[in-house]
Amino acid sequence: MAWVDLNQQQKAIDLLASRGVSLQDIAEVTFLIQKDYFADLTMDFCLHNVQKVLEKTEVQHVVFTGIALDELAEKQMLPQPLQDIVHSDMGLYGVDEILALGIVNIYGSIGLTNFGYVDKAKVGIVGKIDQIGKENDQCMTFTDDIIAAIAAAAASRIAHNNGKRS
Ligand code: MG
């Protein structure tokens, strides 16, 4: 197997889908937080930007790392005390947000403020995934921050390109 896998983007997309998150869901969050700034913004354009964000290797690596931790927690396979901390989504545990910053940092300070907003307001799919993590045995501690970060990064990408396709 080659060290660099050209299908990594698709693997990241498949992993997100396995957690119940489609690119359409993420694009919807991007649309909701950008529609007031660009009058002719479309879902299609938001989806394009979400895909561009997922082309980045750094972003794919965050997806692989975060979702692996959530899945290991679901299988009770993390060492203690990390197992309980991650599985219970402990309030003081901020490593999930810190990891997600690896995505938003690529797009500068607009990315950071967008992420803070999506995370706090639990926009769209972010709120749904957060609820799923709280209500059943599934662990979404890292997953919710990752999708918030991808949506925020896509919004920032749109802002940086002033709403133009790139
Ligand atoms: Mg979280």
PDB file of N, CA and C in Angstrom, residues 84-146:
ATOM      1  N   ASP A  84     -13.740   7.149  30.204  1.00  0.00           N
ATOM      2  CA  ASP A  84     -14.905   7.793  30.836  1.00  0.00           C
ATOM      3  C   ASP A  84     -15.039   9.257  30.431  1.00  0.00           C
ATOM      4  N   ILE A  85     -13.907   9.925  30.324  1.00  0.00           N
ATOM      5  CA  ILE A  85     -13.929  11.349  29.969  1.00  0.00           C
ATOM      6  C   ILE A  85     -14.532  11.543  28.573  1.00  0.00           C
ATOM      7  N   VAL A  86     -14.043  10.766  27.605  1.00  0.00           N
ATOM      8  CA  VAL A  86     -14.520  10.921  26.223  1.00  0.00           C
ATOM      9  C   VAL A  86     -15.958  10.429  26.089  1.00  0.00           C
ATOM     10  N   HIS A  87     -16.246   9.275  26.664  1.00  0.00           N
ATOM     11  CA  HIS A  87     -17.589   8.704  26.497  1.00  0.00           C
ATOM     12  C   HIS A  87     -18.668   9.565  27.148  1.00  0.00           C
ATOM     13  N   SER A  88     -18.330  10.216  28.255  1.00  0.00           N
ATOM     14  CA  SER A  88     -19.330  11.060  28.928  1.00  0.00           C
ATOM     15  C   SER A  88     -19.313  12.494  28.391  1.00  0.00           C
ATOM     16  N   ASP A  89     -18.396  12.790  27.449  1.00  0.00           N
ATOM     17  CA  ASP A  89     -18.268  14.136  26.897  1.00  0.00           C
ATOM     18  C   ASP A  89     -18.151  15.156  28.032  1.00  0.00           C
ATOM     19  N   MET A  90     -17.225  14.896  28.906  1.00  0.00           N
ATOM     20  CA  MET A  90     -17.039  15.713  30.108  1.00  0.00           C
ATOM     21  C   MET A  90     -16.838  17.187  29.764  1.00  0.00           C
ATOM     22  N   GLY A  91     -17.540  18.030  30.495  1.00  0.00           N
ATOM     23  CA  GLY A  91     -17.538  19.463  30.215  1.00  0.00           C
ATOM     24  C   GLY A  91     -16.155  20.099  30.157  1.00  0.00           C
ATOM     25  N   LEU A  92     -15.283  19.701  31.048  1.00  0.00           N
ATOM     26  CA  LEU A  92     -13.965  20.340  31.106  1.00  0.00           C
ATOM     27  C   LEU A  92     -12.976  19.787  30.084  1.00  0.00           C
ATOM     28  N   TYR A  93     -13.373  18.739  29.395  1.00  0.00           N
ATOM     29  CA  TYR A  93     -12.505  18.155  28.383  1.00  0.00           C
ATOM     30  C   TYR A  93     -12.613  18.984  27.111  1.00  0.00           C
ATOM     31  N   GLY A  94     -11.545  19.654  26.736  1.00  0.00           N
ATOM     32  CA  GLY A  94     -11.621  20.543  25.569  1.00  0.00           C
ATOM     33  C   GLY A  94     -10.799  20.079  24.388  1.00  0.00           C
ATOM     34  N   VAL A  95     -10.290  18.856  24.474  1.00  0.00           N
ATOM     35  CA  VAL A  95      -9.413  18.364  23.405  1.00  0.00           C
ATOM     36  C   VAL A  95     -10.184  18.167  22.095  1.00  0.00           C
ATOM     37  N   ASP A  96     -11.493  17.890  22.213  1.00  0.00           N
ATOM     38  CA  ASP A  96     -12.316  17.756  21.007  1.00  0.00           C
ATOM     39  C   ASP A  96     -12.363  19.080  20.230  1.00  0.00           C
ATOM     40  N   GLU A  97     -12.537  20.185  20.954  1.00  0.00           N
ATOM     41  CA  GLU A  97     -12.538  21.501  20.290  1.00  0.00           C
ATOM     42  C   GLU A  97     -11.140  21.829  19.753  1.00  0.00           C
ATOM     43  N   ILE A  98     -10.117  21.514  20.552  1.00  0.00           N
ATOM     44  CA  ILE A  98      -8.741  21.827  20.141  1.00  0.00           C
ATOM     45  C   ILE A  98      -8.388  21.087  18.844  1.00  0.00           C
ATOM     46  N   LEU A  99      -8.780  19.832  18.771  1.00  0.00           N
ATOM     47  CA  LEU A  99      -8.512  19.049  17.560  1.00  0.00           C
ATOM     48  C   LEU A  99      -9.219  19.674  16.351  1.00  0.00           C
ATOM     49  N   ALA A 100     -10.469  20.084  16.569  1.00  0.00           N
ATOM     50  CA  ALA A 100     -11.253  20.677  15.475  1.00  0.00           C
ATOM     51  C   ALA A 100     -10.644  21.992  14.996  1.00  0.00           C
ATOM     52  N   LEU A 101      -9.903  22.672  15.872  1.00  0.00           N
ATOM     53  CA  LEU A 101      -9.253  23.918  15.461  1.00  0.00           C
ATOM     54  C   LEU A 101      -8.225  23.666  14.360  1.00  0.00           C
ATOM     55  N   GLY A 102      -7.740  22.438  14.285  1.00  0.00           N
ATOM     56  CA  GLY A 102      -6.830  22.053  13.213  1.00  0.00           C
ATOM     57  C   GLY A 102      -7.487  22.208  11.851  1.00  0.00           C
ATOM     58  N   ILE A 103      -8.806  22.178  11.822  1.00  0.00           N
ATOM     59  CA  ILE A 103      -9.545  22.397  10.575  1.00  0.00           C
ATOM     60  C   ILE A 103      -9.750  23.889  10.338  1.00  0.00           C
ATOM     61  N   VAL A 104     -10.263  24.596  11.340  1.00  0.00           N
ATOM     62  CA  VAL A 104     -10.619  26.010  11.122  1.00  0.00           C
ATOM     63  C   VAL A 104      -9.391  26.907  10.983  1.00  0.00           C
ATOM     64  N   ASN A 105      -8.273  26.517  11.605  1.00  0.00           N
ATOM     65  CA  ASN A 105      -7.053  27.336  11.544  1.00  0.00           C
ATOM     66  C   ASN A 105      -6.580  27.590  10.122  1.00  0.00           C
ATOM     67  N   ILE A 106      -6.900  26.667   9.227  1.00  0.00           N
ATOM     68  CA  ILE A 106      -6.472  26.804   7.832  1.00  0.00           C
ATOM     69  C   ILE A 106      -7.079  28.064   7.213  1.00  0.00           C
ATOM     70  N   TYR A 107      -8.243  28.476   7.750  1.00  0.00           N
ATOM     71  CA  TYR A 107      -8.957  29.611   7.152  1.00  0.00           C
ATOM     72  C   TYR A 107      -8.951  30.871   8.018  1.00  0.00           C
ATOM     73  N   GLY A 108      -7.965  30.975   8.921  1.00  0.00           N
ATOM     74  CA  GLY A 108      -7.763  32.215   9.660  1.00  0.00           C
ATOM     75  C   GLY A 108      -8.830  32.543  10.681  1.00  0.00           C
ATOM     76  N   SER A 109      -8.834  33.802  11.103  1.00  0.00           N
ATOM     77  CA  SER A 109      -9.667  34.182  12.243  1.00  0.00           C
ATOM     78  C   SER A 109     -11.164  34.113  11.950  1.00  0.00           C
ATOM     79  N   ILE A 110     -11.569  34.250  10.686  1.00  0.00           N
ATOM     80  CA  ILE A 110     -13.006  34.123  10.369  1.00  0.00           C
ATOM     81  C   ILE A 110     -13.446  32.693  10.681  1.00  0.00           C
ATOM     82  N   GLY A 111     -12.557  31.758  10.404  1.00  0.00           N
ATOM     83  CA  GLY A 111     -12.841  30.352  10.698  1.00  0.00           C
ATOM     84  C   GLY A 111     -13.072  30.127  12.177  1.00  0.00           C
ATOM     85  N   LEU A 112     -12.271  30.797  12.968  1.00  0.00           N
ATOM     86  CA  LEU A 112     -12.356  30.651  14.419  1.00  0.00           C
ATOM     87  C   LEU A 112     -13.692  31.179  14.963  1.00  0.00           C
ATOM     88  N   THR A 113     -14.080  32.363  14.528  1.00  0.00           N
ATOM     89  CA  THR A 113     -15.334  32.939  15.024  1.00  0.00           C
ATOM     90  C   THR A 113     -16.542  32.151  14.498  1.00  0.00           C
ATOM     91  N   ASN A 114     -16.474  31.714  13.242  1.00  0.00           N
ATOM     92  CA  ASN A 114     -17.562  30.886  12.701  1.00  0.00           C
ATOM     93  C   ASN A 114     -17.714  29.597  13.502  1.00  0.00           C
ATOM     94  N   PHE A 115     -16.589  28.981  13.816  1.00  0.00           N
ATOM     95  CA  PHE A 115     -16.612  27.731  14.577  1.00  0.00           C
ATOM     96  C   PHE A 115     -17.219  27.952  15.962  1.00  0.00           C
ATOM     97  N   GLY A 116     -16.793  29.014  16.632  1.00  0.00           N
ATOM     98  CA  GLY A 116     -17.322  29.331  17.966  1.00  0.00           C
ATOM     99  C   GLY A 116     -18.834  29.467  17.929  1.00  0.00           C
ATOM    100  N   TYR A 117     -19.334  30.135  16.877  1.00  0.00           N
ATOM    101  CA  TYR A 117     -20.771  30.342  16.753  1.00  0.00           C
ATOM    102  C   TYR A 117     -21.516  29.023  16.511  1.00  0.00           C
ATOM    103  N   VAL A 118     -21.051  28.244  15.540  1.00  0.00           N
ATOM    104  CA  VAL A 118     -21.726  26.976  15.191  1.00  0.00           C
ATOM    105  C   VAL A 118     -21.727  26.028  16.396  1.00  0.00           C
ATOM    106  N   ASP A 119     -20.616  25.997  17.112  1.00  0.00           N
ATOM    107  CA  ASP A 119     -20.468  25.121  18.274  1.00  0.00           C
ATOM    108  C   ASP A 119     -21.426  25.534  19.393  1.00  0.00           C
ATOM    109  N   LYS A 120     -21.518  26.816  19.657  1.00  0.00           N
ATOM    110  CA  LYS A 120     -22.378  27.320  20.733  1.00  0.00           C
ATOM    111  C   LYS A 120     -23.859  27.211  20.372  1.00  0.00           C
ATOM    112  N   ALA A 121     -24.198  27.661  19.166  1.00  0.00           N
ATOM    113  CA  ALA A 121     -25.609  27.707  18.753  1.00  0.00           C
ATOM    114  C   ALA A 121     -26.108  26.333  18.297  1.00  0.00           C
ATOM    115  N   LYS A 122     -25.199  25.382  18.122  1.00  0.00           N
ATOM    116  CA  LYS A 122     -25.541  24.014  17.694  1.00  0.00           C
ATOM    117  C   LYS A 122     -26.447  24.049  16.457  1.00  0.00           C
ATOM    118  N   VAL A 123     -25.925  24.676  15.426  1.00  0.00           N
ATOM    119  CA  VAL A 123     -26.675  24.879  14.189  1.00  0.00           C
ATOM    120  C   VAL A 123     -26.900  23.549  13.445  1.00  0.00           C
ATOM    121  N   GLY A 124     -28.145  23.303  13.031  1.00  0.00           N
ATOM    122  CA  GLY A 124     -28.489  22.169  12.163  1.00  0.00           C
ATOM    123  C   GLY A 124     -27.985  20.821  12.652  1.00  0.00           C
ATOM    124  N   ILE A 125     -27.269  20.115  11.793  1.00  0.00           N
ATOM    125  CA  ILE A 125     -26.792  18.764  12.070  1.00  0.00           C
ATOM    126  C   ILE A 125     -25.884  18.716  13.313  1.00  0.00           C
ATOM    127  N   VAL A 126     -25.214  19.809  13.628  1.00  0.00           N
ATOM    128  CA  VAL A 126     -24.337  19.826  14.810  1.00  0.00           C
ATOM    129  C   VAL A 126     -25.166  19.580  16.070  1.00  0.00           C
ATOM    130  N   GLY A 127     -26.322  20.226  16.149  1.00  0.00           N
ATOM    131  CA  GLY A 127     -27.218  20.026  17.287  1.00  0.00           C
ATOM    132  C   GLY A 127     -27.780  18.610  17.329  1.00  0.00           C
ATOM    133  N   LYS A 128     -28.115  18.100  16.134  1.00  0.00           N
ATOM    134  CA  LYS A 128     -28.686  16.736  16.067  1.00  0.00           C
ATOM    135  C   LYS A 128     -27.666  15.699  16.531  1.00  0.00           C
ATOM    136  N   ILE A 129     -26.445  15.829  16.058  1.00  0.00           N
ATOM    137  CA  ILE A 129     -25.386  14.870  16.417  1.00  0.00           C
ATOM    138  C   ILE A 129     -25.059  14.984  17.907  1.00  0.00           C
ATOM    139  N   ASP A 130     -25.036  16.195  18.405  1.00  0.00           N
ATOM    140  CA  ASP A 130     -24.783  16.424  19.832  1.00  0.00           C
ATOM    141  C   ASP A 130     -25.859  15.714  20.670  1.00  0.00           C
ATOM    142  N   GLN A 131     -27.119  15.822  20.238  1.00  0.00           N
ATOM    143  CA  GLN A 131     -28.229  15.162  20.949  1.00  0.00           C
ATOM    144  C   GLN A 131     -28.089  13.638  20.922  1.00  0.00           C
ATOM    145  N   ILE A 132     -27.758  13.096  19.753  1.00  0.00           N
ATOM    146  CA  ILE A 132     -27.584  11.645  19.618  1.00  0.00           C
ATOM    147  C   ILE A 132     -26.518  11.159  20.601  1.00  0.00           C
ATOM    148  N   GLY A 133     -25.420  11.907  20.691  1.00  0.00           N
ATOM    149  CA  GLY A 133     -24.339  11.539  21.608  1.00  0.00           C
ATOM    150  C   GLY A 133     -24.773  11.560  23.055  1.00  0.00           C
ATOM    151  N   LYS A 134     -25.722  12.452  23.364  1.00  0.00           N
ATOM    152  CA  LYS A 134     -26.183  12.577  24.760  1.00  0.00           C
ATOM    153  C   LYS A 134     -27.243  11.533  25.105  1.00  0.00           C
ATOM    154  N   GLU A 135     -28.026  11.107  24.092  1.00  0.00           N
ATOM    155  CA  GLU A 135     -29.195  10.275  24.370  1.00  0.00           C
ATOM    156  C   GLU A 135     -28.956   8.769  24.341  1.00  0.00           C
ATOM    157  N   ASN A 136     -27.962   8.318  23.591  1.00  0.00           N
ATOM    158  CA  ASN A 136     -27.756   6.869  23.548  1.00  0.00           C
ATOM    159  C   ASN A 136     -26.292   6.495  23.726  1.00  0.00           C
ATOM    160  N   ASP A 137     -25.952   5.276  23.414  1.00  0.00           N
ATOM    161  CA  ASP A 137     -24.608   4.772  23.669  1.00  0.00           C
ATOM    162  C   ASP A 137     -23.560   5.250  22.677  1.00  0.00           C
ATOM    163  N   GLN A 138     -24.033   5.897  21.624  1.00  0.00           N
ATOM    164  CA  GLN A 138     -23.075   6.402  20.645  1.00  0.00           C
ATOM    165  C   GLN A 138     -22.272   7.547  21.255  1.00  0.00           C
ATOM    166  N   CYS A 139     -21.024   7.638  20.884  1.00  0.00           N
ATOM    167  CA  CYS A 139     -20.168   8.714  21.387  1.00  0.00           C
ATOM    168  C   CYS A 139     -19.905   9.696  20.248  1.00  0.00           C
ATOM    169  N   MET A 140     -20.299  10.942  20.458  1.00  0.00           N
ATOM    170  CA  MET A 140     -20.150  11.971  19.418  1.00  0.00           C
ATOM    171  C   MET A 140     -19.287  13.131  19.914  1.00  0.00           C
ATOM    172  N   THR A 141     -18.481  12.866  20.917  1.00  0.00           N
ATOM    173  CA  THR A 141     -17.664  13.911  21.545  1.00  0.00           C
ATOM    174  C   THR A 141     -16.797  14.657  20.528  1.00  0.00           C
ATOM    175  N   PHE A 142     -16.125  13.929  19.656  1.00  0.00           N
ATOM    176  CA  PHE A 142     -15.280  14.561  18.643  1.00  0.00           C
ATOM    177  C   PHE A 142     -16.060  14.860  17.364  1.00  0.00           C
ATOM    178  N   THR A 143     -17.021  13.988  17.041  1.00  0.00           N
ATOM    179  CA  THR A 143     -17.735  14.125  15.763  1.00  0.00           C
ATOM    180  C   THR A 143     -18.456  15.464  15.647  1.00  0.00           C
ATOM    181  N   ASP A 144     -19.126  15.913  16.714  1.00  0.00           N
ATOM    182  CA  ASP A 144     -19.882  17.170  16.598  1.00  0.00           C
ATOM    183  C   ASP A 144     -18.962  18.360  16.319  1.00  0.00           C
ATOM    184  N   ASP A 145     -17.801  18.373  16.962  1.00  0.00           N
ATOM    185  CA  ASP A 145     -16.868  19.492  16.737  1.00  0.00           C
ATOM    186  C   ASP A 145     -16.256  19.446  15.340  1.00  0.00           C
ATOM    187  N   ILE A 146     -16.020  18.232  14.862  1.00  0.00           N
ATOM    188  CA  ILE A 146     -15.436  18.081  13.527  1.00  0.00           C
ATOM    189  C   ILE A 146     -16.388  18.617  12.457  1.00  0.00           C
TER     190      ILE A 146
END
